[in-house]
Structures are given as C-alpha cells and as structure tokens.
Amino acid sequence: MFEQHPFQPVSMPLCLAVRHDRSTGASTGERIGIHPRMLTRMGAEPRQQARVSHGGTTALFTLIPDTDMEEVDTIRITESGCRRLGAAPGQTVILDFRCIDPAMTEKEAEIEGEFIERLEDDGRHHRLVVLAPHGGAIETRTDQQAEQVVASLGSHDSTLWACKGWGPIGHAYRAWHISSTDLSVHSFPLLRSLSARRFQWALSFHGYRGNDVLIGGLAPARLKSDLRNAIAKAVDGSGIRVRVADPGERYCGESASNLVNRLTADAAGGIQIEQSRPARMLHGRAIAAAVSEVYDSWIAADNRR
C-alpha cells in the first residue's frame, strides 16, 4: 500500500489525453482515468487523490482505473478537467501523490495558495466527528463553523477533521475541491487515522450555489428535523429557507460512500449541511451555534440512557 513521505513525494510525468464523459455530475471534472498498471507501478490505490500540475497550475484529482486505455504513460481527463489545469491534449503533466503538506502552517498555506489537513482528536471517543473537507477559500467559512462546533462541545465528545485550501481569487475551489463521495483515506493521513473508528454521528459543513440551507445525510429524520428547526430560528428574518433535502435530490448527501456517512456506525449517522454563500458569510456563526445546541442536547440525552 502506498505510504507518502512528506519530503519525498511520488511524482511522474505523463501524457494528457481527453476523455469524453456524458455525466453532468460535479465530480466529473475532478476525476482522471489512469491505466491500472500505472497505479500498480506507483503503489497507489484506486480512487486515491493526486495532484496534477502543468505550467505552474496544480489541481487535485481522483484516480479512476481505466481499463480501456492502451498507453500506460497517459492519463485521461475531461475537457472541464483540462480547463482546471489550463492544459491541452498531448501535453505533459506531472502526477504527484503528495496531496497535502503536513509541515506547512495555515498562514503559510494561505500565502502560498496551498492545501493542508488538520485534526483535533482525543483518539478515544466515538461520539461526533465534525468535518470541513472544503475549508479555507474553497467553500469559505465552513472550516470556521466546524471549529466553532467542536470548541463548543469539547474534545471529550467531538473531533474535528478539516482540509483547507487557498489560491488566486476564485481558484481555490477549482484547484482543491474533491467531492465528498470520492475523498480517499489513502490520500489524507489524518483522516486515515479516524477511518477504523466508527462514530455515532458525523456532521459535515459545506457551501453550494443554491439559495437554501439544505440538510441531508443518512442520519435519522428526527435529527434532521431538529437541525432544520434550530437553523431556521437562527436565520429567521433573513429570507433564507432551511429545509431537509428530498431523497435523491442533488446534494442530499445520502450516498453510503459520502465521507460523512462512511465515518459513522452502519453509515447511519451522517448529516451534511449545504449552505448558500449569504448563509455562510452573514449567518455562519449563528448557524454553527444552533447546530452545537442540537448536538449538545442529543449527546446529553444519550448520556442519560
């Protein structure tokens, strides 16, 4: 199994080709097709993340084994993926398995336009893990909301895992966003340390282009209802609608492969909160405080059983 060393990233030059994908999913432009033999040669796992760089531009992608490929030293990316890199078919790109820099401080990462991983965990409890996989400037304020919830509940009952990315204005999302259904524990050492521990609940803060605050995941309906009511009260008078996602709706977070569900026992305790930009920027702290109160009451009720 591939183990990355922070000072010895595994990287390789490869030829870029375009693959045509009719899918319109958000993750389509975040995936690359790679020959299975190349994965084996580099000691990597399928669906692991890797950096791809070209001409000073870097973006994070998910590696998808492509059995239709003939050339081992070629990777295939959709046209939208090519635009993320500013690269054209036939050009050489660099594939690098160093997804994050564990030695870089948050301030350094912001200045350098980099991508980092953070964990606050006592290593023991199984209560609540709070996630912000798209923090920093990727989905602004979501990491601060996650940090606020964990600070409120304390380390005895809550764990924080976050990734934070920065870049030129408007480019952090393009460079570092990976859909939660694709995030691999093989690419994030701190996340991997949590992967064998199943939590009772998991909560993930997100931002999206919709107008509402959308509550999804595979957690019980009563928890979703409690969160909806608490958040609606927190944003009362703002005109922002708060609702529970319909089954099958985009951003409903109900896939068992979604990280927020994967980290819970029986994939049954995940809550995904999608928020419009006004909700995050103008009411982010109030939303996080409301969420904290709900989980505090659920933890207290569970302690009385």
PDB file of C-alpha atoms in Angstrom:
ATOM      1  CA  MET A   1       0.000   0.000   0.000  1.00  0.00           C
ATOM      2  CA  PHE A   2       1.257   3.454  -0.875  1.00  0.00           C
ATOM      3  CA  GLU A   3       2.689   5.477   2.008  1.00  0.00           C
ATOM      4  CA  GLN A   4       3.676   9.036   1.226  1.00  0.00           C
ATOM      5  CA  HIS A   5       6.692  10.662   2.834  1.00  0.00           C
ATOM      6  CA  PRO A   6       6.269  14.408   3.386  1.00  0.00           C
ATOM      7  CA  PHE A   7       9.640  15.197   1.831  1.00  0.00           C
ATOM      8  CA  GLN A   8       9.716  12.535  -0.888  1.00  0.00           C
ATOM      9  CA  PRO A   9       6.534  12.857  -2.967  1.00  0.00           C
ATOM     10  CA  VAL A  10       5.962  10.191  -5.589  1.00  0.00           C
ATOM     11  CA  SER A  11       5.629  12.000  -8.918  1.00  0.00           C
ATOM     12  CA  MET A  12       5.820  11.110 -12.587  1.00  0.00           C
ATOM     13  CA  PRO A  13       5.473  12.908 -15.953  1.00  0.00           C
ATOM     14  CA  LEU A  14       2.567  11.594 -18.018  1.00  0.00           C
ATOM     15  CA  CYS A  15       0.913  12.498 -21.305  1.00  0.00           C
ATOM     16  CA  LEU A  16      -2.501  14.150 -21.167  1.00  0.00           C
ATOM     17  CA  ALA A  17      -5.446  12.940 -23.229  1.00  0.00           C
ATOM     18  CA  VAL A  18      -9.102  13.968 -23.202  1.00  0.00           C
ATOM     19  CA  ARG A  19     -11.876  11.577 -22.269  1.00  0.00           C
ATOM     20  CA  HIS A  20     -15.476  12.262 -23.193  1.00  0.00           C
ATOM     21  CA  ASP A  21     -17.955  11.803 -20.368  1.00  0.00           C
ATOM     22  CA  ARG A  22     -21.670  12.460 -20.744  1.00  0.00           C
ATOM     23  CA  SER A  23     -22.131  12.709 -16.998  1.00  0.00           C
ATOM     24  CA  THR A  24     -23.009  16.152 -15.662  1.00  0.00           C
ATOM     25  CA  GLY A  25     -22.105  15.383 -12.059  1.00  0.00           C
ATOM     26  CA  ALA A  26     -19.986  17.856 -10.139  1.00  0.00           C
ATOM     27  CA  SER A  27     -17.180  15.317  -9.731  1.00  0.00           C
ATOM     28  CA  THR A  28     -16.741  14.611 -13.469  1.00  0.00           C
ATOM     29  CA  GLY A  29     -14.085  17.290 -13.919  1.00  0.00           C
ATOM     30  CA  GLU A  30     -12.334  16.142 -10.735  1.00  0.00           C
ATOM     31  CA  ARG A  31     -11.513  12.641 -11.976  1.00  0.00           C
ATOM     32  CA  ILE A  32      -8.783  11.266 -14.217  1.00  0.00           C
ATOM     33  CA  GLY A  33      -8.588   7.923 -15.944  1.00  0.00           C
ATOM     34  CA  ILE A  34      -5.329   6.092 -15.378  1.00  0.00           C
ATOM     35  CA  HIS A  35      -4.061   2.732 -16.607  1.00  0.00           C
ATOM     36  CA  PRO A  36      -4.362   0.069 -13.860  1.00  0.00           C
ATOM     37  CA  ARG A  37      -0.740  -0.950 -14.457  1.00  0.00           C
ATOM     38  CA  MET A  38       0.396   2.598 -13.731  1.00  0.00           C
ATOM     39  CA  LEU A  39      -1.500   2.532 -10.440  1.00  0.00           C
ATOM     40  CA  THR A  40       0.237  -0.719  -9.537  1.00  0.00           C
ATOM     41  CA  ARG A  41       3.624   0.578 -10.657  1.00  0.00           C
ATOM     42  CA  MET A  42       3.295   3.616  -8.399  1.00  0.00           C
ATOM     43  CA  GLY A  43       1.883   1.621  -5.479  1.00  0.00           C
ATOM     44  CA  ALA A  44      -1.326   3.650  -5.453  1.00  0.00           C
ATOM     45  CA  GLU A  45      -4.902   2.738  -4.612  1.00  0.00           C
ATOM     46  CA  PRO A  46      -7.863   3.104  -6.987  1.00  0.00           C
ATOM     47  CA  ARG A  47      -9.874   6.272  -6.294  1.00  0.00           C
ATOM     48  CA  GLN A  48      -6.963   7.806  -4.422  1.00  0.00           C
ATOM     49  CA  GLN A  49      -6.347  11.529  -4.889  1.00  0.00           C
ATOM     50  CA  ALA A  50      -3.298  13.023  -6.592  1.00  0.00           C
ATOM     51  CA  ARG A  51      -2.076  16.416  -7.704  1.00  0.00           C
ATOM     52  CA  VAL A  52      -1.747  17.061 -11.408  1.00  0.00           C
ATOM     53  CA  SER A  53       0.405  20.024 -12.466  1.00  0.00           C
ATOM     54  CA  HIS A  54       1.037  21.817 -15.727  1.00  0.00           C
ATOM     55  CA  GLY A  55       2.758  25.128 -16.403  1.00  0.00           C
ATOM     56  CA  GLY A  56       2.607  26.318 -12.807  1.00  0.00           C
ATOM     57  CA  THR A  57      -1.046  25.334 -12.290  1.00  0.00           C
ATOM     58  CA  THR A  58      -1.951  22.497  -9.930  1.00  0.00           C
ATOM     59  CA  ALA A  59      -5.268  20.776  -9.261  1.00  0.00           C
ATOM     60  CA  LEU A  60      -6.348  17.794  -7.206  1.00  0.00           C
ATOM     61  CA  PHE A  61      -7.946  14.823  -8.983  1.00  0.00           C
ATOM     62  CA  THR A  62      -9.301  11.375  -8.136  1.00  0.00           C
ATOM     63  CA  LEU A  63      -7.616   8.434  -9.884  1.00  0.00           C
ATOM     64  CA  ILE A  64     -10.081   6.140 -11.643  1.00  0.00           C
ATOM     65  CA  PRO A  65      -8.708   2.893 -13.156  1.00  0.00           C
ATOM     66  CA  ASP A  66      -9.401   2.971 -16.901  1.00  0.00           C
ATOM     67  CA  THR A  67      -9.250  -0.481 -18.474  1.00  0.00           C
ATOM     68  CA  ASP A  68      -9.898   0.946 -21.955  1.00  0.00           C
ATOM     69  CA  MET A  69      -6.603   2.817 -22.021  1.00  0.00           C
ATOM     70  CA  GLU A  70      -3.850   1.459 -24.245  1.00  0.00           C
ATOM     71  CA  GLU A  71      -0.956   3.744 -23.267  1.00  0.00           C
ATOM     72  CA  VAL A  72       0.326   3.140 -19.755  1.00  0.00           C
ATOM     73  CA  ASP A  73       2.031   6.540 -19.540  1.00  0.00           C
ATOM     74  CA  THR A  74      -1.114   8.527 -20.405  1.00  0.00           C
ATOM     75  CA  ILE A  75      -3.910   9.881 -18.237  1.00  0.00           C
ATOM     76  CA  ARG A  76      -7.324  10.930 -19.485  1.00  0.00           C
ATOM     77  CA  ILE A  77      -9.191  13.971 -18.190  1.00  0.00           C
ATOM     78  CA  THR A  78     -12.465  15.538 -19.283  1.00  0.00           C
ATOM     79  CA  GLU A  79     -12.463  18.877 -21.072  1.00  0.00           C
ATOM     80  CA  SER A  80     -13.545  20.582 -17.847  1.00  0.00           C
ATOM     81  CA  GLY A  81     -10.623  18.905 -16.096  1.00  0.00           C
ATOM     82  CA  CYS A  82      -8.267  20.230 -18.770  1.00  0.00           C
ATOM     83  CA  ARG A  83      -9.605  23.716 -18.135  1.00  0.00           C
ATOM     84  CA  ARG A  84      -8.774  23.331 -14.451  1.00  0.00           C
ATOM     85  CA  LEU A  85      -5.144  22.840 -15.487  1.00  0.00           C
ATOM     86  CA  GLY A  86      -5.006  25.119 -18.496  1.00  0.00           C
ATOM     87  CA  ALA A  87      -3.595  22.148 -20.415  1.00  0.00           C
ATOM     88  CA  ALA A  88      -4.295  20.679 -23.847  1.00  0.00           C
ATOM     89  CA  PRO A  89      -4.247  17.076 -25.119  1.00  0.00           C
ATOM     90  CA  GLY A  90      -0.776  15.807 -25.919  1.00  0.00           C
ATOM     91  CA  GLN A  91       0.937  17.999 -23.359  1.00  0.00           C
ATOM     92  CA  THR A  92       2.945  16.587 -20.464  1.00  0.00           C
ATOM     93  CA  VAL A  93       1.630  16.893 -16.928  1.00  0.00           C
ATOM     94  CA  ILE A  94       3.135  15.878 -13.597  1.00  0.00           C
ATOM     95  CA  LEU A  95       1.231  13.442 -11.393  1.00  0.00           C
ATOM     96  CA  ASP A  96       2.121  13.782  -7.701  1.00  0.00           C
ATOM     97  CA  PHE A  97       0.694  11.788  -4.797  1.00  0.00           C
ATOM     98  CA  ARG A  98       1.557  14.464  -2.235  1.00  0.00           C
ATOM     99  CA  CYS A  99      -1.951  15.792  -1.698  1.00  0.00           C
ATOM    100  CA  ILE A 100      -1.184  17.868   1.380  1.00  0.00           C
ATOM    101  CA  ASP A 101       1.893  19.372   3.034  1.00  0.00           C
ATOM    102  CA  PRO A 102       1.900  18.245   6.690  1.00  0.00           C
ATOM    103  CA  ALA A 103       4.672  20.654   7.685  1.00  0.00           C
ATOM    104  CA  MET A 104       3.015  23.833   6.403  1.00  0.00           C
ATOM    105  CA  THR A 105       1.257  26.224   8.776  1.00  0.00           C
ATOM    106  CA  GLU A 106      -2.155  27.642   7.951  1.00  0.00           C
ATOM    107  CA  LYS A 107      -0.700  31.103   7.377  1.00  0.00           C
ATOM    108  CA  GLU A 108       1.977  29.722   5.061  1.00  0.00           C
ATOM    109  CA  ALA A 109      -0.637  27.742   3.134  1.00  0.00           C
ATOM    110  CA  GLU A 110      -2.773  30.845   2.659  1.00  0.00           C
ATOM    111  CA  ILE A 111       0.201  32.838   1.369  1.00  0.00           C
ATOM    112  CA  GLU A 112       1.445  30.041  -0.901  1.00  0.00           C
ATOM    113  CA  GLY A 113      -2.003  29.071  -2.205  1.00  0.00           C
ATOM    114  CA  GLU A 114      -1.581  25.595  -0.743  1.00  0.00           C
ATOM    115  CA  PHE A 115      -3.706  22.765   0.632  1.00  0.00           C
ATOM    116  CA  ILE A 116      -3.449  21.411   4.192  1.00  0.00           C
ATOM    117  CA  GLU A 117      -5.134  18.912   6.504  1.00  0.00           C
ATOM    118  CA  ARG A 118      -5.969  19.449  10.189  1.00  0.00           C
ATOM    119  CA  LEU A 119      -7.185  17.188  13.015  1.00  0.00           C
ATOM    120  CA  GLU A 120      -8.265  17.797  16.611  1.00  0.00           C
ATOM    121  CA  ASP A 121      -8.981  14.473  18.292  1.00  0.00           C
ATOM    122  CA  ASP A 122      -8.505  12.816  21.664  1.00  0.00           C
ATOM    123  CA  GLY A 123      -8.105   9.443  19.952  1.00  0.00           C
ATOM    124  CA  ARG A 124     -10.697   7.729  22.129  1.00  0.00           C
ATOM    125  CA  HIS A 125     -14.303   8.895  21.937  1.00  0.00           C
ATOM    126  CA  HIS A 126     -16.871   7.618  19.418  1.00  0.00           C
ATOM    127  CA  ARG A 127     -19.432  10.415  19.674  1.00  0.00           C
ATOM    128  CA  LEU A 128     -19.309  13.069  16.946  1.00  0.00           C
ATOM    129  CA  VAL A 129     -16.829  13.860  14.198  1.00  0.00           C
ATOM    130  CA  VAL A 130     -17.220  17.293  12.598  1.00  0.00           C
ATOM    131  CA  LEU A 131     -15.910  17.669   9.056  1.00  0.00           C
ATOM    132  CA  ALA A 132     -14.972  20.569   6.817  1.00  0.00           C
ATOM    133  CA  PRO A 133     -13.397  18.944   3.755  1.00  0.00           C
ATOM    134  CA  HIS A 134     -13.552  22.171   1.745  1.00  0.00           C
ATOM    135  CA  GLY A 135     -12.292  24.790   4.175  1.00  0.00           C
ATOM    136  CA  GLY A 136     -10.078  27.804   3.642  1.00  0.00           C
ATOM    137  CA  ALA A 137     -11.140  29.592   0.456  1.00  0.00           C
ATOM    138  CA  ILE A 138     -12.663  26.500  -1.197  1.00  0.00           C
ATOM    139  CA  GLU A 139     -16.067  26.875   0.493  1.00  0.00           C
ATOM    140  CA  THR A 140     -15.472  29.903   2.676  1.00  0.00           C
ATOM    141  CA  ARG A 141     -16.293  29.829   6.394  1.00  0.00           C
ATOM    142  CA  THR A 142     -17.161  26.121   6.524  1.00  0.00           C
ATOM    143  CA  ASP A 143     -13.970  25.271   8.435  1.00  0.00           C
ATOM    144  CA  GLN A 144     -14.662  28.056  10.924  1.00  0.00           C
ATOM    145  CA  GLN A 145     -18.139  26.661  11.523  1.00  0.00           C
ATOM    146  CA  ALA A 146     -16.741  23.189  12.168  1.00  0.00           C
ATOM    147  CA  GLU A 147     -14.149  24.614  14.553  1.00  0.00           C
ATOM    148  CA  GLN A 148     -16.856  26.540  16.391  1.00  0.00           C
ATOM    149  CA  VAL A 149     -18.964  23.421  16.933  1.00  0.00           C
ATOM    150  CA  VAL A 150     -16.014  21.417  18.288  1.00  0.00           C
ATOM    151  CA  ALA A 151     -14.946  24.287  20.553  1.00  0.00           C
ATOM    152  CA  SER A 152     -18.486  24.429  21.932  1.00  0.00           C
ATOM    153  CA  LEU A 153     -18.917  20.691  22.525  1.00  0.00           C
ATOM    154  CA  GLY A 154     -15.383  19.962  23.717  1.00  0.00           C
ATOM    155  CA  SER A 155     -12.843  17.288  22.814  1.00  0.00           C
ATOM    156  CA  HIS A 156     -14.442  14.642  25.041  1.00  0.00           C
ATOM    157  CA  ASP A 157     -17.450  14.384  22.715  1.00  0.00           C
ATOM    158  CA  SER A 158     -16.293  15.815  19.382  1.00  0.00           C
ATOM    159  CA  THR A 159     -13.475  15.506  16.859  1.00  0.00           C
ATOM    160  CA  LEU A 160     -12.555  17.968  14.111  1.00  0.00           C
ATOM    161  CA  TRP A 161     -11.185  16.999  10.695  1.00  0.00           C
ATOM    162  CA  ALA A 162     -10.707  19.675   8.069  1.00  0.00           C
ATOM    163  CA  CYS A 163      -8.919  20.379   4.832  1.00  0.00           C
ATOM    164  CA  LYS A 164      -8.157  23.971   3.900  1.00  0.00           C
ATOM    165  CA  GLY A 165      -7.115  25.269   0.521  1.00  0.00           C
ATOM    166  CA  TRP A 166      -6.249  28.647  -0.938  1.00  0.00           C
ATOM    167  CA  GLY A 167      -5.290  30.048  -4.310  1.00  0.00           C
ATOM    168  CA  PRO A 168      -5.728  33.059  -6.560  1.00  0.00           C
ATOM    169  CA  ILE A 169      -9.136  34.712  -6.133  1.00  0.00           C
ATOM    170  CA  GLY A 170     -11.846  32.300  -7.229  1.00  0.00           C
ATOM    171  CA  HIS A 171      -9.391  29.499  -7.971  1.00  0.00           C
ATOM    172  CA  ALA A 172      -9.219  27.637  -4.649  1.00  0.00           C
ATOM    173  CA  TYR A 173     -12.362  25.669  -5.472  1.00  0.00           C
ATOM    174  CA  ARG A 174     -11.085  24.859  -8.951  1.00  0.00           C
ATOM    175  CA  ALA A 175      -7.747  23.668  -7.604  1.00  0.00           C
ATOM    176  CA  TRP A 176      -8.634  21.719  -4.471  1.00  0.00           C
ATOM    177  CA  HIS A 177     -12.281  20.657  -4.434  1.00  0.00           C
ATOM    178  CA  ILE A 178     -12.913  16.900  -4.369  1.00  0.00           C
ATOM    179  CA  SER A 179     -16.473  15.643  -3.893  1.00  0.00           C
ATOM    180  CA  SER A 180     -17.106  14.021  -0.519  1.00  0.00           C
ATOM    181  CA  THR A 181     -18.103  10.738  -2.148  1.00  0.00           C
ATOM    182  CA  ASP A 182     -14.598  10.481  -3.658  1.00  0.00           C
ATOM    183  CA  LEU A 183     -12.402  11.528  -0.726  1.00  0.00           C
ATOM    184  CA  SER A 184      -9.946   8.699  -0.033  1.00  0.00           C
ATOM    185  CA  VAL A 185      -8.454   7.902   3.355  1.00  0.00           C
ATOM    186  CA  HIS A 186      -5.306   6.806   1.491  1.00  0.00           C
ATOM    187  CA  SER A 187      -4.643  10.416   0.490  1.00  0.00           C
ATOM    188  CA  PHE A 188      -5.100  12.122   3.857  1.00  0.00           C
ATOM    189  CA  PRO A 189      -3.027  10.672   6.719  1.00  0.00           C
ATOM    190  CA  LEU A 190      -5.012  12.369   9.493  1.00  0.00           C
ATOM    191  CA  LEU A 191      -8.314  11.231   8.027  1.00  0.00           C
ATOM    192  CA  ARG A 192      -6.915   7.740   7.727  1.00  0.00           C
ATOM    193  CA  SER A 193      -6.242   7.735  11.478  1.00  0.00           C
ATOM    194  CA  LEU A 194     -10.014   8.071  12.010  1.00  0.00           C
ATOM    195  CA  SER A 195     -11.183   5.626   9.369  1.00  0.00           C
ATOM    196  CA  ALA A 196     -11.271   2.492  11.525  1.00  0.00           C
ATOM    197  CA  ARG A 197     -13.170   4.237  14.321  1.00  0.00           C
ATOM    198  CA  ARG A 198     -16.900   4.378  13.691  1.00  0.00           C
ATOM    199  CA  PHE A 199     -18.566   7.426  15.217  1.00  0.00           C
ATOM    200  CA  GLN A 200     -22.121   7.623  16.445  1.00  0.00           C
ATOM    201  CA  TRP A 201     -22.657  10.825  14.488  1.00  0.00           C
ATOM    202  CA  ALA A 202     -20.823  12.769  11.815  1.00  0.00           C
ATOM    203  CA  LEU A 203     -21.513  16.310  10.669  1.00  0.00           C
ATOM    204  CA  SER A 204     -20.118  17.985   7.555  1.00  0.00           C
ATOM    205  CA  PHE A 205     -20.319  21.694   6.685  1.00  0.00           C
ATOM    206  CA  HIS A 206     -20.453  22.661   3.008  1.00  0.00           C
ATOM    207  CA  GLY A 207     -21.161  25.563   0.700  1.00  0.00           C
ATOM    208  CA  TYR A 208     -23.028  25.419  -2.600  1.00  0.00           C
ATOM    209  CA  ARG A 209     -24.563  27.672  -5.244  1.00  0.00           C
ATOM    210  CA  GLY A 210     -28.151  27.093  -4.168  1.00  0.00           C
ATOM    211  CA  ASN A 211     -30.231  29.597  -2.225  1.00  0.00           C
ATOM    212  CA  ASP A 212     -31.271  27.446   0.732  1.00  0.00           C
ATOM    213  CA  VAL A 213     -29.675  25.769   3.694  1.00  0.00           C
ATOM    214  CA  LEU A 214     -30.072  22.103   2.817  1.00  0.00           C
ATOM    215  CA  ILE A 215     -29.854  19.333   5.416  1.00  0.00           C
ATOM    216  CA  GLY A 216     -29.032  15.857   4.122  1.00  0.00           C
ATOM    217  CA  GLY A 217     -27.190  12.673   5.005  1.00  0.00           C
ATOM    218  CA  LEU A 218     -28.253   9.266   6.294  1.00  0.00           C
ATOM    219  CA  ALA A 219     -28.839  10.289   9.919  1.00  0.00           C
ATOM    220  CA  PRO A 220     -32.296   9.763  11.482  1.00  0.00           C
ATOM    221  CA  ALA A 221     -35.130  12.006  10.306  1.00  0.00           C
ATOM    222  CA  ARG A 222     -35.640  13.352  13.830  1.00  0.00           C
ATOM    223  CA  LEU A 223     -32.084  14.690  13.983  1.00  0.00           C
ATOM    224  CA  LYS A 224     -32.543  16.342  10.591  1.00  0.00           C
ATOM    225  CA  SER A 225     -35.791  17.900  11.790  1.00  0.00           C
ATOM    226  CA  ASP A 226     -34.183  19.212  14.981  1.00  0.00           C
ATOM    227  CA  LEU A 227     -31.358  20.767  12.975  1.00  0.00           C
ATOM    228  CA  ARG A 228     -33.733  22.293  10.446  1.00  0.00           C
ATOM    229  CA  ASN A 229     -35.805  23.913  13.192  1.00  0.00           C
ATOM    230  CA  ALA A 230     -32.763  25.228  15.065  1.00  0.00           C
ATOM    231  CA  ILE A 231     -31.097  26.674  11.962  1.00  0.00           C
ATOM    232  CA  ALA A 232     -34.367  28.195  10.734  1.00  0.00           C
ATOM    233  CA  LYS A 233     -34.670  30.002  14.055  1.00  0.00           C
ATOM    234  CA  ALA A 234     -31.060  31.208  13.785  1.00  0.00           C
ATOM    235  CA  VAL A 235     -31.626  32.768  10.345  1.00  0.00           C
ATOM    236  CA  ASP A 236     -35.185  33.952  10.996  1.00  0.00           C
ATOM    237  CA  GLY A 237     -35.939  37.177   9.141  1.00  0.00           C
ATOM    238  CA  SER A 238     -33.116  36.722   6.630  1.00  0.00           C
ATOM    239  CA  GLY A 239     -35.273  35.260   3.869  1.00  0.00           C
ATOM    240  CA  ILE A 240     -33.061  32.150   3.760  1.00  0.00           C
ATOM    241  CA  ARG A 241     -35.090  28.960   3.565  1.00  0.00           C
ATOM    242  CA  VAL A 242     -33.938  25.969   5.611  1.00  0.00           C
ATOM    243  CA  ARG A 243     -35.161  22.539   4.586  1.00  0.00           C
ATOM    244  CA  VAL A 244     -34.418  18.823   4.677  1.00  0.00           C
ATOM    245  CA  ALA A 245     -33.243  17.513   1.311  1.00  0.00           C
ATOM    246  CA  ASP A 246     -35.624  15.312  -0.630  1.00  0.00           C
ATOM    247  CA  PRO A 247     -34.484  11.721  -1.282  1.00  0.00           C
ATOM    248  CA  GLY A 248     -32.458  11.568  -4.480  1.00  0.00           C
ATOM    249  CA  GLU A 249     -32.095  15.337  -4.675  1.00  0.00           C
ATOM    250  CA  ARG A 250     -28.719  16.720  -5.686  1.00  0.00           C
ATOM    251  CA  TYR A 251     -26.695  17.497  -2.548  1.00  0.00           C
ATOM    252  CA  CYS A 252     -28.930  15.219  -0.460  1.00  0.00           C
ATOM    253  CA  GLY A 253     -25.820  13.509   0.926  1.00  0.00           C
ATOM    254  CA  GLU A 254     -27.476  10.106   1.098  1.00  0.00           C
ATOM    255  CA  SER A 255     -24.786   8.084  -0.685  1.00  0.00           C
ATOM    256  CA  ALA A 256     -23.183   5.495   1.582  1.00  0.00           C
ATOM    257  CA  SER A 257     -19.841   6.465   0.012  1.00  0.00           C
ATOM    258  CA  ASN A 258     -20.197  10.057   1.214  1.00  0.00           C
ATOM    259  CA  LEU A 259     -17.470  10.616   3.811  1.00  0.00           C
ATOM    260  CA  VAL A 260     -19.932  11.918   6.396  1.00  0.00           C
ATOM    261  CA  ASN A 261     -21.819   8.614   6.237  1.00  0.00           C
ATOM    262  CA  ARG A 262     -18.745   6.386   5.887  1.00  0.00           C
ATOM    263  CA  LEU A 263     -17.342   7.522   9.234  1.00  0.00           C
ATOM    264  CA  THR A 264     -20.445   6.542  11.219  1.00  0.00           C
ATOM    265  CA  ALA A 265     -21.541   3.182  12.573  1.00  0.00           C
ATOM    266  CA  ASP A 266     -23.560   1.349   9.905  1.00  0.00           C
ATOM    267  CA  ALA A 267     -23.344   4.536   7.767  1.00  0.00           C
ATOM    268  CA  ALA A 268     -26.424   5.720   9.645  1.00  0.00           C
ATOM    269  CA  GLY A 269     -25.383   8.874  11.498  1.00  0.00           C
ATOM    270  CA  GLY A 270     -24.213  11.374   8.892  1.00  0.00           C
ATOM    271  CA  ILE A 271     -25.529  14.928   8.498  1.00  0.00           C
ATOM    272  CA  GLN A 272     -24.480  17.093   5.551  1.00  0.00           C
ATOM    273  CA  ILE A 273     -25.309  20.800   5.733  1.00  0.00           C
ATOM    274  CA  GLU A 274     -25.149  22.647   2.413  1.00  0.00           C
ATOM    275  CA  GLN A 275     -25.283  26.439   2.695  1.00  0.00           C
ATOM    276  CA  SER A 276     -25.649  29.295   0.268  1.00  0.00           C
ATOM    277  CA  ARG A 277     -22.943  31.941   0.315  1.00  0.00           C
ATOM    278  CA  PRO A 278     -25.158  34.507   2.124  1.00  0.00           C
ATOM    279  CA  ALA A 279     -25.987  31.893   4.767  1.00  0.00           C
ATOM    280  CA  ARG A 280     -22.300  31.187   5.410  1.00  0.00           C
ATOM    281  CA  MET A 281     -20.993  34.729   5.183  1.00  0.00           C
ATOM    282  CA  LEU A 282     -23.761  36.539   7.068  1.00  0.00           C
ATOM    283  CA  HIS A 283     -25.092  33.865   9.426  1.00  0.00           C
ATOM    284  CA  GLY A 284     -22.302  31.291   9.654  1.00  0.00           C
ATOM    285  CA  ARG A 285     -21.650  31.720  13.367  1.00  0.00           C
ATOM    286  CA  ALA A 286     -25.354  31.706  14.237  1.00  0.00           C
ATOM    287  CA  ILE A 287     -25.854  28.519  12.213  1.00  0.00           C
ATOM    288  CA  ALA A 288     -22.897  26.827  13.912  1.00  0.00           C
ATOM    289  CA  ALA A 289     -24.197  27.863  17.348  1.00  0.00           C
ATOM    290  CA  ALA A 290     -27.634  26.425  16.549  1.00  0.00           C
ATOM    291  CA  VAL A 291     -26.076  23.176  15.340  1.00  0.00           C
ATOM    292  CA  SER A 292     -23.966  22.957  18.510  1.00  0.00           C
ATOM    293  CA  GLU A 293     -27.061  23.271  20.697  1.00  0.00           C
ATOM    294  CA  VAL A 294     -28.795  20.434  18.872  1.00  0.00           C
ATOM    295  CA  TYR A 295     -25.861  18.051  19.208  1.00  0.00           C
ATOM    296  CA  ASP A 296     -25.333  19.079  22.820  1.00  0.00           C
ATOM    297  CA  SER A 297     -28.913  18.050  23.584  1.00  0.00           C
ATOM    298  CA  TRP A 298     -28.576  14.774  21.681  1.00  0.00           C
ATOM    299  CA  ILE A 299     -25.344  13.917  23.495  1.00  0.00           C
ATOM    300  CA  ALA A 300     -26.921  14.759  26.867  1.00  0.00           C
ATOM    301  CA  ALA A 301     -29.959  12.596  26.079  1.00  0.00           C
ATOM    302  CA  ASP A 302     -27.712   9.717  25.051  1.00  0.00           C
ATOM    303  CA  ASN A 303     -25.759  10.026  28.312  1.00  0.00           C
ATOM    304  CA  ARG A 304     -28.984   9.616  30.305  1.00  0.00           C
ATOM    305  CA  ARG A 305     -29.832   6.300  28.682  1.00  0.00           C
TER     306      ARG A 305
END
